[in-house]
Tab-separated table of N, CA and C in Angstrom:
chain	number	residue	atom	x	y	z
A	1	UNK	N	134.457	141.788	196.067
A	1	UNK	CA	133.476	142.384	195.236
A	1	UNK	C	134.148	143.617	194.620
A	2	UNK	N	133.993	143.730	193.314
A	2	UNK	CA	134.357	144.831	192.577
A	2	UNK	C	133.347	145.883	192.673
A	3	UNK	N	133.687	147.172	193.044
A	3	UNK	CA	132.737	148.250	193.276
A	3	UNK	C	133.320	149.522	192.627
A	4	UNK	N	132.424	150.482	192.334
A	4	UNK	CA	132.934	151.654	191.708
A	4	UNK	C	133.499	152.628	192.698
A	5	UNK	N	134.371	153.563	192.263
A	5	UNK	CA	135.075	154.468	193.137
A	5	UNK	C	134.014	155.314	193.948
A	6	UNK	N	133.067	155.765	193.266
A	6	UNK	CA	132.024	156.674	193.881
A	6	UNK	C	131.182	155.926	194.892
A	7	UNK	N	130.820	154.623	194.609
A	7	UNK	CA	130.074	153.845	195.504
A	7	UNK	C	130.874	153.560	196.789
A	8	UNK	N	132.138	153.199	196.618
A	8	UNK	CA	133.006	152.906	197.793
A	8	UNK	C	133.205	154.167	198.625
A	9	UNK	N	133.336	155.274	197.955
A	9	UNK	CA	133.486	156.560	198.698
A	9	UNK	C	132.337	156.776	199.593
A	10	UNK	N	131.122	156.605	199.102
A	10	UNK	CA	129.845	156.802	199.956
A	10	UNK	C	129.637	155.756	200.947
A	11	UNK	N	129.967	154.521	200.699
A	11	UNK	CA	129.956	153.501	201.612
A	11	UNK	C	130.853	153.805	202.805
A	12	UNK	N	132.073	154.198	202.576
A	12	UNK	CA	133.070	154.597	203.597
A	12	UNK	C	132.677	155.791	204.323
A	13	UNK	N	132.031	156.765	203.709
A	13	UNK	CA	131.579	157.980	204.353
A	13	UNK	C	130.516	157.656	205.398
A	14	UNK	N	129.664	156.726	205.099
A	14	UNK	CA	128.526	156.293	205.991
A	14	UNK	C	128.812	155.168	206.854
A	15	UNK	N	129.941	154.521	206.700
A	15	UNK	CA	130.335	153.425	207.595
A	15	UNK	C	130.443	153.972	209.051
A	16	UNK	N	129.651	153.396	209.984
A	16	UNK	CA	129.477	153.977	211.266
A	16	UNK	C	130.922	154.196	212.038
A	17	UNK	N	131.847	153.285	212.042
A	17	UNK	CA	133.102	153.547	212.736
A	17	UNK	C	133.885	154.776	212.192
A	18	UNK	N	133.675	155.055	210.898
A	18	UNK	CA	134.411	156.278	210.337
A	18	UNK	C	133.431	157.487	210.468
A	19	UNK	N	132.106	157.327	210.252
A	19	UNK	CA	131.224	158.430	210.225
A	19	UNK	C	131.181	159.158	211.610
A	20	UNK	N	131.012	158.345	212.705
A	20	UNK	CA	130.918	158.945	213.999
A	20	UNK	C	132.232	159.469	214.527
A	21	UNK	N	133.302	159.149	213.930
A	21	UNK	CA	134.647	159.724	214.282
A	21	UNK	C	134.914	160.914	213.425
A	22	UNK	N	134.022	161.158	212.457
A	22	UNK	CA	134.152	162.375	211.573
A	22	UNK	C	135.262	162.183	210.499
A	23	UNK	N	135.494	160.909	210.187
A	23	UNK	CA	136.479	160.554	209.150
A	23	UNK	C	135.741	160.606	207.804
A	24	UNK	N	136.204	161.401	206.929
A	24	UNK	CA	135.516	161.632	205.657
A	24	UNK	C	136.321	161.375	204.420
A	25	UNK	N	135.906	160.351	203.628
A	25	UNK	CA	136.665	160.057	202.427
A	25	UNK	C	136.261	161.133	201.371
A	26	UNK	N	137.314	161.840	200.982
A	26	UNK	CA	136.997	162.917	199.949
A	26	UNK	C	136.924	162.354	198.587
A	27	UNK	N	137.851	161.365	198.221
A	27	UNK	CA	137.765	160.824	196.868
A	27	UNK	C	138.733	159.606	196.770
A	28	UNK	N	138.268	158.655	195.899
A	28	UNK	CA	139.166	157.661	195.382
A	28	UNK	C	139.442	158.076	193.985
A	29	UNK	N	140.698	157.933	193.517
A	29	UNK	CA	140.993	158.404	192.106
A	29	UNK	C	141.903	157.402	191.371
A	30	UNK	N	142.048	157.634	190.155
A	30	UNK	CA	142.985	156.855	189.233
A	30	UNK	C	142.671	155.390	189.355
A	31	UNK	N	141.474	154.951	189.197
A	31	UNK	CA	141.073	153.554	189.263
A	31	UNK	C	141.617	152.837	190.602
A	32	UNK	N	141.340	153.497	191.708
A	32	UNK	CA	141.746	152.945	193.019
A	32	UNK	C	143.249	153.005	193.261
A	33	UNK	N	143.990	153.911	192.612
A	33	UNK	CA	145.401	154.030	192.925
A	33	UNK	C	145.670	155.103	193.961
A	34	UNK	N	144.605	155.856	194.324
A	34	UNK	CA	144.747	157.005	195.175
A	34	UNK	C	143.479	157.136	196.060
A	35	UNK	N	143.733	157.633	197.257
A	35	UNK	CA	142.568	157.940	198.134
A	35	UNK	C	142.886	159.129	199.022
A	36	UNK	N	142.036	160.086	199.142
A	36	UNK	CA	142.257	161.282	199.993
A	36	UNK	C	141.220	161.307	201.069
A	37	UNK	N	141.577	161.509	202.310
A	37	UNK	CA	140.754	161.401	203.504
A	37	UNK	C	141.034	162.661	204.354
A	38	UNK	N	139.871	163.147	204.912
A	38	UNK	CA	139.862	164.269	205.784
A	38	UNK	C	139.336	163.870	207.196
A	39	UNK	N	140.045	164.263	208.227
A	39	UNK	CA	139.594	164.014	209.535
A	39	UNK	C	139.061	165.357	210.163
A	40	UNK	N	137.716	165.403	210.211
A	40	UNK	CA	137.091	166.682	210.700
A	40	UNK	C	137.081	166.672	212.195
A	41	UNK	N	137.645	167.708	212.822
A	41	UNK	CA	137.685	167.846	214.236
A	41	UNK	C	136.270	168.276	214.698
A	42	UNK	N	135.727	167.598	215.694
A	42	UNK	CA	134.415	167.968	216.227
A	42	UNK	C	134.365	167.459	217.649
A	43	UNK	N	133.223	167.782	218.374
A	43	UNK	CA	133.045	167.359	219.702
A	43	UNK	C	133.083	165.825	219.905
A	44	UNK	N	132.822	165.119	218.800
A	44	UNK	CA	132.749	163.626	218.811
A	44	UNK	C	134.085	162.993	218.808
A	45	UNK	N	135.186	163.777	218.476
A	45	UNK	CA	136.527	163.163	218.435
A	45	UNK	C	137.569	163.986	219.111
A	46	UNK	N	137.210	164.975	219.880
A	46	UNK	CA	138.143	165.929	220.498
A	46	UNK	C	138.481	165.285	221.877
A	47	UNK	N	139.812	165.333	222.233
A	47	UNK	CA	140.245	164.877	223.521
A	47	UNK	C	140.280	166.035	224.503
A	48	UNK	N	140.724	165.741	225.692
A	48	UNK	CA	140.645	166.861	226.770
A	48	UNK	C	141.615	167.924	226.528
A	49	UNK	N	142.619	167.738	225.573
A	49	UNK	CA	143.519	168.791	225.255
A	49	UNK	C	143.059	169.730	224.113
A	50	UNK	N	141.878	169.337	223.612
A	50	UNK	CA	141.309	170.170	222.522
A	50	UNK	C	141.780	169.734	221.110
A	51	UNK	N	142.508	168.669	221.010
A	51	UNK	CA	142.979	168.235	219.681
A	51	UNK	C	142.234	166.960	219.340
A	52	UNK	N	142.396	166.517	218.118
A	52	UNK	CA	141.751	165.296	217.712
A	52	UNK	C	142.350	164.115	218.388
A	53	UNK	N	141.455	163.304	218.922
A	53	UNK	CA	141.857	162.051	219.746
A	53	UNK	C	142.727	161.201	218.830
A	54	UNK	N	143.815	160.689	219.452
A	54	UNK	CA	144.824	159.857	218.723
A	54	UNK	C	144.171	158.556	218.115
A	55	UNK	N	143.148	158.015	218.858
A	55	UNK	CA	142.485	156.876	218.298
A	55	UNK	C	141.754	157.109	216.967
A	56	UNK	N	141.213	158.358	216.851
A	56	UNK	CA	140.577	158.724	215.665
A	56	UNK	C	141.626	158.769	214.524
A	57	UNK	N	142.709	159.338	214.733
A	57	UNK	CA	143.808	159.458	213.686
A	57	UNK	C	144.183	157.948	213.355
A	58	UNK	N	144.361	157.186	214.285
A	58	UNK	CA	144.780	155.787	214.057
A	58	UNK	C	143.799	155.039	213.325
A	59	UNK	N	142.405	155.202	213.670
A	59	UNK	CA	141.344	154.498	213.032
A	59	UNK	C	141.230	154.997	211.532
A	60	UNK	N	141.526	156.205	211.267
A	60	UNK	CA	141.386	156.798	209.957
A	60	UNK	C	142.288	156.168	208.970
A	61	UNK	N	143.410	155.686	209.390
A	61	UNK	CA	144.467	155.226	208.550
A	61	UNK	C	144.302	153.692	208.280
A	62	UNK	N	143.481	153.074	209.061
A	62	UNK	CA	143.286	151.543	209.085
A	62	UNK	C	142.874	150.928	207.768
A	63	UNK	N	141.793	151.323	207.101
A	63	UNK	CA	141.270	150.520	206.060
A	63	UNK	C	141.786	150.824	204.622
A	64	UNK	N	142.477	151.897	204.440
A	64	UNK	CA	142.571	152.402	203.012
A	64	UNK	C	143.622	151.680	202.193
A	65	UNK	N	144.727	151.311	202.689
A	65	UNK	CA	145.759	150.514	201.900
A	65	UNK	C	145.059	149.203	201.542
A	66	UNK	N	144.390	148.565	202.393
A	66	UNK	CA	143.710	147.263	202.205
A	66	UNK	C	142.660	147.406	201.164
A	67	UNK	N	141.855	148.475	201.214
A	67	UNK	CA	140.742	148.685	200.193
A	67	UNK	C	141.376	148.863	198.865
A	68	UNK	N	142.361	149.700	198.778
A	68	UNK	CA	142.960	150.022	197.474
A	68	UNK	C	143.548	148.710	196.840
A	69	UNK	N	144.345	148.068	197.603
A	69	UNK	CA	144.936	146.814	197.137
A	69	UNK	C	143.885	145.782	196.708
A	70	UNK	N	142.910	145.574	197.530
A	70	UNK	CA	141.797	144.726	197.253
A	70	UNK	C	141.149	144.960	195.877
A	71	UNK	N	140.790	146.225	195.642
A	71	UNK	CA	140.130	146.623	194.356
A	71	UNK	C	141.081	146.496	193.206
A	72	UNK	N	142.364	146.910	193.422
A	72	UNK	CA	143.279	146.795	192.306
A	72	UNK	C	143.605	145.329	191.928
A	73	UNK	N	143.822	144.428	192.894
A	73	UNK	CA	144.132	143.091	192.635
A	73	UNK	C	142.913	142.334	191.965
A	74	UNK	N	141.667	142.606	192.463
A	74	UNK	CA	140.527	141.991	191.873
A	74	UNK	C	140.360	142.370	190.433
A	75	UNK	N	140.645	143.606	190.099
A	75	UNK	CA	140.544	144.091	188.721
A	75	UNK	C	141.630	143.480	187.870
A	76	UNK	N	142.652	142.836	188.479
A	76	UNK	CA	143.697	142.180	187.692
A	76	UNK	C	143.425	140.696	187.683
A	77	UNK	N	142.199	140.258	188.119
A	77	UNK	CA	141.826	138.889	188.060
A	77	UNK	C	142.202	138.017	189.266
A	78	UNK	N	142.691	138.606	190.277
A	78	UNK	CA	142.975	137.814	191.473
A	78	UNK	C	141.817	137.726	192.336
A	79	UNK	N	141.712	136.629	193.012
A	79	UNK	CA	140.707	136.422	194.055
A	79	UNK	C	141.564	136.527	195.376
A	80	UNK	N	141.336	137.602	196.077
A	80	UNK	CA	142.225	137.897	197.270
A	80	UNK	C	141.448	138.123	198.502
A	81	UNK	N	142.144	137.965	199.585
A	81	UNK	CA	141.704	138.435	200.889
A	81	UNK	C	142.807	139.412	201.401
A	82	UNK	N	142.355	140.604	201.760
A	82	UNK	CA	143.333	141.675	202.053
A	82	UNK	C	142.963	142.194	203.484
A	83	UNK	N	143.920	142.488	204.326
A	83	UNK	CA	143.726	143.139	205.520
A	83	UNK	C	144.948	143.830	206.095
A	84	UNK	N	144.771	144.695	207.067
A	84	UNK	CA	145.882	145.387	207.650
A	84	UNK	C	146.441	144.421	208.714
A	85	UNK	N	147.654	143.978	208.546
A	85	UNK	CA	148.229	143.089	209.529
A	85	UNK	C	148.739	143.734	210.731
A	86	UNK	N	149.334	144.896	210.632
A	86	UNK	CA	149.836	145.596	211.728
A	86	UNK	C	150.009	147.061	211.395
A	87	UNK	N	150.055	147.837	212.400
A	87	UNK	CA	150.310	149.328	212.130
A	87	UNK	C	150.990	149.917	213.348
A	88	UNK	N	151.736	151.019	213.097
A	88	UNK	CA	152.377	151.758	214.174
A	88	UNK	C	152.224	153.276	213.810
A	89	UNK	N	152.142	154.097	214.787
A	89	UNK	CA	151.895	155.472	214.642
A	89	UNK	C	152.790	156.276	215.511
A	90	UNK	N	153.207	157.447	214.986
A	90	UNK	CA	153.930	158.342	215.807
A	90	UNK	C	153.220	159.714	215.700
A	91	UNK	N	152.820	160.207	216.857
A	91	UNK	CA	152.064	161.488	216.899
A	91	UNK	C	153.172	162.608	217.048
A	92	UNK	N	153.247	163.569	216.089
A	92	UNK	CA	154.324	164.541	216.151
A	92	UNK	C	153.869	165.957	216.515
A	93	UNK	N	152.631	166.191	216.264
A	93	UNK	CA	152.024	167.424	216.639
A	93	UNK	C	150.551	167.323	216.870
A	94	UNK	N	149.970	168.019	217.861
A	94	UNK	CA	148.587	167.884	218.110
A	94	UNK	C	147.709	168.337	216.863
A	95	UNK	N	146.700	167.634	216.630
A	95	UNK	CA	145.725	167.924	215.535
A	95	UNK	C	144.703	168.898	216.032
A	96	UNK	N	144.978	170.108	216.064
A	96	UNK	CA	144.146	171.148	216.632
A	96	UNK	C	142.970	171.512	215.665
A	97	UNK	N	143.230	171.276	214.392
A	97	UNK	CA	142.203	171.529	213.415
A	97	UNK	C	141.985	170.270	212.513
A	98	UNK	N	141.332	170.314	211.426
A	98	UNK	CA	141.108	169.179	210.564
A	98	UNK	C	142.522	168.665	210.030
A	99	UNK	N	142.499	167.389	209.815
A	99	UNK	CA	143.718	166.746	209.364
A	99	UNK	C	143.441	166.053	208.008
A	100	UNK	N	144.495	165.808	207.216
A	100	UNK	CA	144.311	165.268	205.912
A	100	UNK	C	145.420	164.264	205.616
A	101	UNK	N	145.058	163.293	204.706
A	101	UNK	CA	146.140	162.428	204.181
A	101	UNK	C	145.658	161.943	202.781
A	102	UNK	N	146.647	161.707	202.000
A	102	UNK	CA	146.397	160.992	200.676
A	102	UNK	C	147.368	159.871	200.560
A	103	UNK	N	146.885	158.728	200.123
A	103	UNK	CA	147.763	157.529	199.904
A	103	UNK	C	147.727	157.256	198.400
A	104	UNK	N	148.813	156.817	197.892
A	104	UNK	CA	148.902	156.407	196.477
A	104	UNK	C	149.588	155.012	196.349
A	105	UNK	N	149.016	154.284	195.530
A	105	UNK	CA	149.572	152.935	195.134
A	105	UNK	C	150.275	153.070	193.747
A	106	UNK	N	151.582	152.846	193.685
A	106	UNK	CA	152.283	153.049	192.437
A	106	UNK	C	152.287	151.753	191.648
A	107	UNK	N	152.693	151.833	190.421
A	107	UNK	CA	152.801	150.675	189.488
A	107	UNK	C	153.797	149.694	190.030
A	108	UNK	N	154.916	150.259	190.700
A	108	UNK	CA	155.869	149.335	191.284
A	108	UNK	C	155.241	148.553	192.474
A	109	UNK	N	154.468	149.203	193.260
A	109	UNK	CA	153.821	148.480	194.419
A	109	UNK	C	152.900	147.377	193.885
A	110	UNK	N	152.164	147.689	192.816
A	110	UNK	CA	151.253	146.746	192.277
A	110	UNK	C	151.964	145.493	191.669
A	111	UNK	N	153.073	145.886	190.914
A	111	UNK	CA	153.837	144.828	190.310
A	111	UNK	C	154.520	143.891	191.362
A	112	UNK	N	154.977	144.459	192.395
A	112	UNK	CA	155.606	143.703	193.496
A	112	UNK	C	154.547	142.760	194.091
A	113	UNK	N	153.360	143.236	194.361
A	113	UNK	CA	152.267	142.431	194.930
A	113	UNK	C	151.887	141.222	193.899
A	114	UNK	N	151.787	141.591	192.738
A	114	UNK	CA	151.362	140.580	191.724
A	114	UNK	C	152.321	139.474	191.628
A	115	UNK	N	153.665	139.792	191.695
A	115	UNK	CA	154.684	138.729	191.480
A	115	UNK	C	154.673	137.878	192.791
A	116	UNK	N	154.497	138.401	193.932
A	116	UNK	CA	154.369	137.612	195.136
A	116	UNK	C	153.152	136.733	195.211
A	117	UNK	N	152.061	137.276	194.745
A	117	UNK	CA	150.812	136.561	194.738
A	117	UNK	C	150.860	135.310	193.785
A	118	UNK	N	151.516	135.569	192.601
A	118	UNK	CA	151.645	134.430	191.668
A	118	UNK	C	152.631	133.437	192.054
A	119	UNK	N	153.649	133.765	192.791
A	119	UNK	CA	154.733	132.852	193.184
A	119	UNK	C	154.511	132.244	194.567
A	120	UNK	N	154.410	133.033	195.519
A	120	UNK	CA	154.310	132.651	196.980
A	120	UNK	C	152.866	132.430	197.371
A	121	UNK	N	152.010	133.207	196.787
A	121	UNK	CA	150.570	133.062	197.237
A	121	UNK	C	150.160	134.142	198.231
A	122	UNK	N	151.096	134.896	198.732
A	122	UNK	CA	150.773	135.930	199.705
A	122	UNK	C	151.749	137.144	199.551
A	123	UNK	N	151.337	138.279	200.036
A	123	UNK	CA	152.207	139.489	199.957
A	123	UNK	C	152.000	140.201	201.328
A	124	UNK	N	153.178	140.550	201.908
A	124	UNK	CA	153.152	141.319	203.102
A	124	UNK	C	154.170	142.416	203.021
A	125	UNK	N	153.753	143.683	203.214
A	125	UNK	CA	154.631	144.849	203.149
A	125	UNK	C	154.066	145.999	203.853
A	126	UNK	N	154.959	146.714	204.455
A	126	UNK	CA	154.528	147.970	205.235
A	126	UNK	C	154.699	149.227	204.319
A	127	UNK	N	153.694	150.152	204.385
A	127	UNK	CA	153.707	151.350	203.609
A	127	UNK	C	153.516	152.550	204.566
A	128	UNK	N	154.204	153.650	204.300
A	128	UNK	CA	154.043	154.896	205.164
A	128	UNK	C	152.884	155.673	204.748
A	129	UNK	N	152.407	156.465	205.716
A	129	UNK	CA	151.365	157.434	205.536
A	129	UNK	C	151.752	158.654	206.341
A	130	UNK	N	151.388	159.885	205.801
A	130	UNK	CA	151.693	161.141	206.575
A	130	UNK	C	150.334	161.918	206.683
A	131	UNK	N	150.053	162.197	207.915
A	131	UNK	CA	148.857	163.020	208.261
A	131	UNK	C	149.290	164.514	208.572
A	132	UNK	N	148.686	165.322	207.863
A	132	UNK	CA	148.986	166.749	207.892
A	132	UNK	C	147.804	167.641	208.270
A	133	UNK	N	148.128	168.900	208.710
A	133	UNK	CA	147.020	169.845	208.947
A	133	UNK	C	146.840	170.620	207.612
A	134	UNK	N	145.998	171.613	207.679
A	134	UNK	CA	145.667	172.335	206.447
A	134	UNK	C	146.872	173.181	205.945
A	135	UNK	N	147.785	173.560	206.863
A	135	UNK	CA	148.940	174.311	206.488
A	135	UNK	C	150.074	173.363	205.945
A	136	UNK	N	149.849	172.036	205.933
A	136	UNK	CA	150.858	171.070	205.403
A	136	UNK	C	151.859	170.600	206.483
A	137	UNK	N	151.568	171.045	207.757
A	137	UNK	CA	152.515	170.609	208.784
A	137	UNK	C	152.177	169.111	209.163
A	138	UNK	N	153.303	168.369	209.290
A	138	UNK	CA	153.190	166.975	209.583
A	138	UNK	C	152.765	166.780	211.072
A	139	UNK	N	151.639	166.110	211.253
A	139	UNK	CA	151.052	165.859	212.622
A	139	UNK	C	151.259	164.464	213.139
A	140	UNK	N	151.333	163.536	212.211
A	140	UNK	CA	151.493	162.093	212.550
A	140	UNK	C	152.038	161.318	211.338
A	141	UNK	N	152.850	160.294	211.638
A	141	UNK	CA	153.264	159.347	210.633
A	141	UNK	C	152.777	157.985	210.988
A	142	UNK	N	152.395	157.196	209.980
A	142	UNK	CA	151.960	155.858	210.227
A	142	UNK	C	152.562	154.834	209.323
A	143	UNK	N	152.847	153.708	209.824
A	143	UNK	CA	153.269	152.562	208.973
A	143	UNK	C	152.136	151.488	209.012
A	144	UNK	N	151.594	151.183	207.850
A	144	UNK	CA	150.631	150.155	207.772
A	144	UNK	C	151.178	149.002	207.074
A	145	UNK	N	151.148	147.801	207.666
A	145	UNK	CA	151.581	146.508	206.984
A	145	UNK	C	150.344	145.881	206.431
A	146	UNK	N	150.356	145.751	205.147
A	146	UNK	CA	149.246	145.113	204.360
A	146	UNK	C	149.576	143.614	204.116
A	147	UNK	N	148.546	142.873	204.348
A	147	UNK	CA	148.586	141.365	204.044
A	147	UNK	C	147.628	141.048	202.949
A	148	UNK	N	148.117	140.352	201.878
A	148	UNK	CA	147.272	140.019	200.763
A	148	UNK	C	147.480	138.525	200.574
A	149	UNK	N	146.363	137.747	200.576
A	149	UNK	CA	146.472	136.345	200.302
A	149	UNK	C	145.716	136.014	199.012
A	150	UNK	N	146.361	135.281	198.086
A	150	UNK	CA	145.784	134.808	196.854
A	150	UNK	C	144.961	133.554	197.206
A	151	UNK	N	143.634	133.704	197.088
A	151	UNK	CA	142.750	132.576	197.464
A	151	UNK	C	142.764	131.465	196.416
A	152	UNK	N	143.316	131.756	195.260
A	152	UNK	CA	143.431	130.688	194.241
A	152	UNK	C	144.542	129.742	194.611
A	153	UNK	N	145.328	130.037	195.579
A	153	UNK	CA	146.428	129.127	195.935
A	153	UNK	C	145.989	128.197	196.966
A	154	UNK	N	144.813	127.654	196.951
A	154	UNK	CA	144.368	126.635	197.811
A	154	UNK	C	143.495	127.005	198.973
A	155	UNK	N	143.350	128.250	199.275
A	155	UNK	CA	142.390	128.648	200.336
A	155	UNK	C	140.995	128.709	199.836
A	156	UNK	N	140.072	128.104	200.483
A	156	UNK	CA	138.674	128.142	200.071
A	156	UNK	C	138.116	129.419	200.453
A	157	UNK	N	137.232	130.068	199.672
A	157	UNK	CA	136.586	131.347	200.050
A	157	UNK	C	135.404	130.986	200.984
A	158	UNK	N	135.066	131.897	201.846
A	158	UNK	CA	133.944	131.804	202.799
A	158	UNK	C	133.113	132.925	202.637
A	159	UNK	N	131.850	132.796	203.128
A	159	UNK	CA	130.898	133.936	203.084
A	159	UNK	C	131.293	135.028	203.992
A	160	UNK	N	131.711	134.728	205.169
A	160	UNK	CA	132.112	135.755	206.150
A	160	UNK	C	133.590	135.481	206.425
A	161	UNK	N	134.342	136.604	206.540
A	161	UNK	CA	135.838	136.401	206.748
A	161	UNK	C	135.963	136.476	208.204
């Protein structure tokens, strides 16, 4: 489903798995080429060391590459199914205060996905993310492997995935 940037921002802000972990989508920009997210530290996501729970950081990074690629490919006429195939995270510094990250999808990333979807019917690639604190110090790095399937290549769409 094609959706506006503002609508998706509010859907994600109120989506319970993100909302209750205090994961706040600040904005989608550039026609879904960019997304900025803030992880608010609170008693709901604080671990016994007083920093943001690692699972919250991991969960915050889960949906965004898939959402961006889904919206971008649909706007280019593809009928796709997109999900996060795998992810790995390295915690480098405790998140003692709010954390932030921005991801960007470049023209080269889009072109590479389009070629694969038109020829092979699927696209799989890992992309990095960096989570920083307010001072810009790197607190965690994440690699998210995105899977995109072109449903026009013989796969029947279903109501529920």
